[in-house]
Coordinates of C-alpha atoms and ligand atoms in Angstrom, one line a residue:
X1 CA 26.5 10.5 -1.2
X2 CA 28.8 7.6 -2.6
X3 CA 26.8 6.2 -5.6
X4 CA 27.3 2.5 -4.3
X5 CA 25.2 3.8 -1.0
X6 CA 22.9 5.3 -2.8
X7 CA 22.1 2.3 -4.9
X8 CA 22.2 0.2 -2.0
X9 CA 19.5 2.7 -0.2
X10 CA 17.2 2.5 -3.5
X11 CA 16.7 -1.3 -3.4
X12 CA 19.4 -2.2 -5.9
X13 CA 20.9 -4.8 -3.9
X14 CA 24.0 -5.3 -1.4
X15 CA 27.1 -3.1 -1.4
X16 CA 28.5 -4.8 -3.5
X17 CA 26.4 -5.8 -5.2
X18 CA 26.1 -2.3 -6.0
X19 CA 29.4 -1.5 -6.6
X20 CA 29.6 -4.3 -9.7
X21 CA 26.4 -2.7 -11.0
X22 CA 28.3 0.4 -11.4
X23 CA 31.7 -1.3 -12.8
X24 CA 29.8 -3.2 -15.1
X25 CA 28.7 -0.1 -17.2
X26 CA 25.1 -0.5 -16.0
X27 CA 24.5 2.4 -14.2
X28 CA 24.1 6.2 -16.1
X29 CA 23.7 9.3 -14.5
X30 CA 22.9 12.5 -16.5
X31 CA 22.9 10.1 -19.8
X32 CA 26.6 8.8 -19.4
X33 CA 27.5 5.7 -18.0
X34 CA 29.6 6.0 -14.8
X35 CA 32.1 3.0 -13.6
X36 CA 33.0 4.8 -10.6
X37 CA 30.9 3.1 -7.6
X38 CA 32.6 5.8 -5.1
X39 CA 31.9 8.9 -6.7
X40 CA 30.1 11.5 -4.3
X41 CA 26.8 12.9 -5.3
X42 CA 24.2 15.4 -4.1
X43 CA 20.9 13.0 -3.1
X44 CA 18.7 16.1 -3.4
X45 CA 16.5 15.6 -6.8
X46 CA 19.2 12.8 -7.8
X47 CA 18.0 10.7 -11.0
X48 CA 20.0 7.8 -12.4
X49 CA 18.9 5.3 -15.2
X50 CA 19.3 0.9 -14.7
X51 CA 18.3 -0.6 -18.1
X52 CA 15.6 1.1 -19.2
X53 CA 14.4 2.5 -15.9
X54 CA 15.1 6.0 -15.3
X55 CA 14.9 6.2 -11.2
X56 CA 14.6 9.2 -8.9
X57 CA 16.6 9.0 -4.9
X58 CA 13.9 9.0 -2.0
X59 CA 14.9 8.4 1.1
X60 CA 11.2 6.7 1.5
X61 CA 8.7 5.7 -0.9
X62 CA 5.5 5.8 -0.4
X63 CA 2.9 3.1 -2.7
X64 CA -0.2 2.8 -3.9
X65 CA -1.3 -0.5 -5.2
X66 CA -4.9 -1.0 -6.7
X67 CA -4.7 -5.0 -5.4
X68 CA -6.1 -7.9 -7.5
X69 CA -8.1 -10.4 -6.6
X70 CA -6.0 -13.8 -5.8
X71 CA -2.6 -12.5 -4.3
X72 CA -1.6 -12.5 -1.0
X73 CA -0.3 -9.8 1.2
X74 CA 2.7 -12.0 2.0
X75 CA 6.2 -12.2 1.4
X76 CA 5.6 -16.1 1.9
X77 CA 2.2 -16.3 0.6
X78 CA 1.3 -20.0 1.3
X79 CA -1.6 -20.6 -1.8
X80 CA -1.3 -17.9 -4.3
X81 CA 1.2 -15.6 -5.6
X82 CA 2.7 -12.7 -3.3
X83 CA 1.3 -9.1 -3.8
X84 CA 5.2 -7.9 -4.1
X85 CA 5.9 -9.4 -7.1
X86 CA 3.8 -6.7 -8.6
X87 CA 6.3 -4.4 -7.7
X88 CA 9.4 -3.8 -9.0
X89 CA 12.4 -5.2 -7.9
X90 CA 14.4 -2.3 -6.3
X91 CA 10.5 -1.3 -4.5
X92 CA 10.5 -5.0 -2.7
X93 CA 14.6 -4.4 -2.5
X94 CA 13.7 -1.9 0.0
X95 CA 11.8 -3.9 2.1
X96 CA 8.3 -1.8 2.0
X97 CA 5.6 -3.6 3.5
X98 CA 2.1 -3.1 3.7
X99 CA -0.3 -0.7 5.1
X100 CA -2.4 -3.3 6.5
X101 CA -3.5 -6.3 5.1
X102 CA -6.4 -7.1 2.1
X103 CA -7.7 -10.7 2.4
X104 CA -6.9 -13.0 -0.6
X105 CA -10.5 -12.3 -2.0
X106 CA -10.5 -8.6 -1.7
X107 CA -9.5 -6.3 -3.8
X108 CA -8.5 -3.0 -4.5
X109 CA -6.0 0.2 -2.3
X110 CA -3.6 -1.0 -0.5
X111 CA -0.5 0.9 0.4
X112 CA 3.1 0.2 1.0
X113 CA 6.2 2.3 2.3
X114 CA 9.2 1.5 3.8
X115 CA 8.4 4.5 6.5
X116 CA 7.9 2.8 9.6
X117 CA 6.4 6.0 11.0
X118 CA 3.9 6.2 7.8
X119 CA 2.9 2.5 8.3
X120 CA 2.1 3.0 12.1
X121 CA 0.7 6.7 11.5
X122 CA -1.6 4.6 9.2
X123 CA -2.4 1.2 10.5
X124 CA -2.3 2.5 14.4
X125 CA -5.9 1.5 15.7
X126 CA -5.4 5.0 17.8
X127 CA -5.7 6.6 14.4
X128 CA -9.1 5.9 13.2
X129 CA -8.2 5.8 9.1
X130 CA -11.2 5.3 7.1
X131 CA -11.0 2.3 4.9
X132 CA -13.9 2.3 2.4
X133 CA -15.5 -0.7 0.9
X134 CA -17.9 -1.7 -1.6
X135 CA -19.2 -5.1 -0.7
X136 CA -21.6 -7.7 -3.1
X137 CA -24.0 -8.7 -0.3
X138 CA -25.6 -12.2 -0.8
X139 CA -29.0 -11.3 0.8
X140 CA -31.1 -8.2 -0.5
X141 CA -30.1 -5.1 1.2
X142 CA -32.8 -4.5 4.0
X143 CA -33.2 -1.4 6.7
X144 CA -32.2 -3.5 9.6
X145 CA -28.9 -4.3 8.1
X146 CA -28.3 -1.0 8.0
X147 CA -29.4 -0.5 11.1
X148 CA -27.2 -2.9 12.8
X149 CA -23.8 -2.3 10.7
X150 CA -24.7 1.7 11.8
X151 CA -25.8 0.4 15.1
X152 CA -22.5 -2.1 16.4
X153 CA -22.7 -5.8 15.3
X154 CA -20.9 -8.2 18.6
X155 CA -18.0 -10.5 16.9
X156 CA -16.7 -13.0 18.4
X157 CA -13.9 -12.1 20.3
X158 CA -14.3 -8.7 20.4
X159 CA -15.1 -6.9 23.7
X160 CA -17.7 -4.6 22.7
X161 CA -20.0 -4.4 19.6
X162 CA -18.0 -3.1 16.3
X163 CA -19.9 -0.4 14.5
X164 CA -19.7 0.8 11.4
X165 CA -18.8 4.8 11.0
X166 CA -20.8 4.8 7.5
X167 CA -23.7 2.2 5.2
X168 CA -25.2 3.0 2.8
X169 CA -27.2 0.7 0.2
X170 CA -25.7 1.3 -3.6
X171 CA -28.4 -1.0 -5.1
X172 CA -30.4 -4.3 -3.9
X173 CA -26.7 -6.7 -3.1
X174 CA -24.1 -3.4 -3.6
X175 CA -23.2 -2.1 0.0
X176 CA -20.9 0.7 0.8
X177 CA -19.5 0.4 4.4
X178 CA -16.7 2.8 5.8
X179 CA -14.8 1.6 9.0
X180 CA -12.3 3.0 10.9
X181 CA -10.4 -0.2 12.0
X182 CA -8.1 -2.7 10.9
X183 CA -9.4 -5.9 12.3
X184 CA -8.8 -9.3 10.8
X185 CA -11.6 -10.2 7.8
X186 CA -13.6 -7.0 9.2
X187 CA -16.2 -6.4 6.6
X188 CA -17.0 -10.3 6.5
X189 CA -17.3 -10.6 9.9
X190 CA -19.5 -7.5 10.7
X191 CA -21.9 -8.3 7.5
X192 CA -22.2 -12.1 8.6
X193 CA -23.0 -10.9 12.3
X194 CA -25.7 -9.1 10.6
X195 CA -26.8 -12.0 9.2
X196 CA -25.7 -11.4 5.7
X197 CA -23.1 -12.4 3.7
X198 CA -20.2 -10.7 1.3
X199 CA -20.1 -12.4 -1.4
X200 CA -17.2 -9.8 -3.3
X201 CA -15.2 -7.3 -2.1
X202 CA -13.3 -4.3 -2.9
X203 CA -12.0 -1.5 -0.7
X204 CA -11.9 1.9 -2.9
X205 CA -10.8 4.6 -0.4
X206 CA -8.0 4.6 2.6
X207 CA -8.6 8.1 4.6
X208 CA -9.1 10.8 1.3
X209 CA -7.7 8.7 -0.7
X210 CA -10.1 7.0 -3.6
X211 CA -9.0 4.9 -6.5
X212 CA -12.4 6.4 -7.6
X213 CA -11.7 10.4 -6.9
X214 CA -9.5 10.9 -9.8
X215 CA -6.2 12.3 -7.4
X216 CA -4.5 9.5 -7.9
X217 CA -3.5 8.3 -11.4
X218 CA -6.4 5.9 -13.1
X219 CA -4.9 2.3 -11.4
X220 CA -6.1 -0.6 -13.1
X221 CA -6.2 -3.8 -11.4
X222 CA -2.5 -4.6 -10.5
X223 CA -1.4 -1.0 -11.2
X224 CA 0.7 0.7 -8.8
X225 CA 1.6 4.6 -8.7
X226 CA 4.0 6.6 -6.4
X227 CA 2.6 9.2 -3.8
X228 CA 3.2 12.6 -4.1
X229 CA 3.0 14.5 -1.1
X230 CA -0.3 16.0 -2.0
X231 CA -1.3 12.6 -2.0
X232 CA 0.6 11.7 2.1
X233 CA -1.5 15.4 2.8
X234 CA -5.2 13.1 2.3
X235 CA -3.8 10.4 4.4
X236 CA -3.1 12.9 6.9
X237 CA 0.9 12.1 7.0
X238 CA 3.6 14.9 6.5
X239 CA 7.3 13.3 6.1
X240 CA 9.5 16.4 7.7
X241 CA 12.3 17.6 6.2
X242 CA 14.5 15.0 8.0
X243 CA 12.7 12.5 5.7
X244 CA 11.5 10.8 9.7
X245 CA 7.8 11.7 11.1
X246 CA 5.1 13.0 11.2
X247 CA 2.1 13.4 11.2
Ligands
LIG1 N1 -12.7 -6.7 5.8 C1 -12.6 -8.1 5.4 O1 -13.2 -8.7 5.6 N2 -11.6 -8.1 4.5 C2 -10.7 -7.7 4.2 O2 -10.0 -7.7 3.3 C3 -10.9 -6.0 4.6 C4 -11.9 -5.7 5.4

């Protein structure tokens, strides 16, 4: 593929901007400055350097972020900074989208990709991908709360009761809840419908991919990493050789 097209596909701007980057001597390949934007390269395993960073060509990118509190999952946030500010510019330039959203006052694992089939596979209600949360609960957690969450709670605007896949009392005020739906404010609404209140919420896993199991590199708050095929497999997703679908 032509170098300017490669750079454009990797989020470094329009083709014109990418040609200018190359002509200005900003791009190195194999340690050498390249000034011809029209050179042809095999994208398989292709790496290049821009500034301090080395980049590896990827047809699609898959990212895990440990989302902090007080950032919005929107490119045009209303009251807080955007979560997209936490990702490198070329990644945002590829038009990655978050897989679902977390509330501004929820922290934890948030996935991003520019692979529409991946986003669809993980967020489709039909797939029932689990999401695991740890919640700080206002009033002491009693058996009736656990029973209500497991048995199903009726939420406003929902046709039928919604139940947790699992609900575990960790201590008097800490609940671990696994759900397989991605509705707006789901955990907060479920706990409220069961007569209690979420005071803090953290998502520690999506499917089998956990921030806490050691499968991901250590991600402190605000840290992100690329997901490998091994991580995608834990999410039940296999990008095919042509970079398209699927599950
Ligand atoms: N449930 C919520 O209430 N908020 C989130 O951010 C995610 C799930």
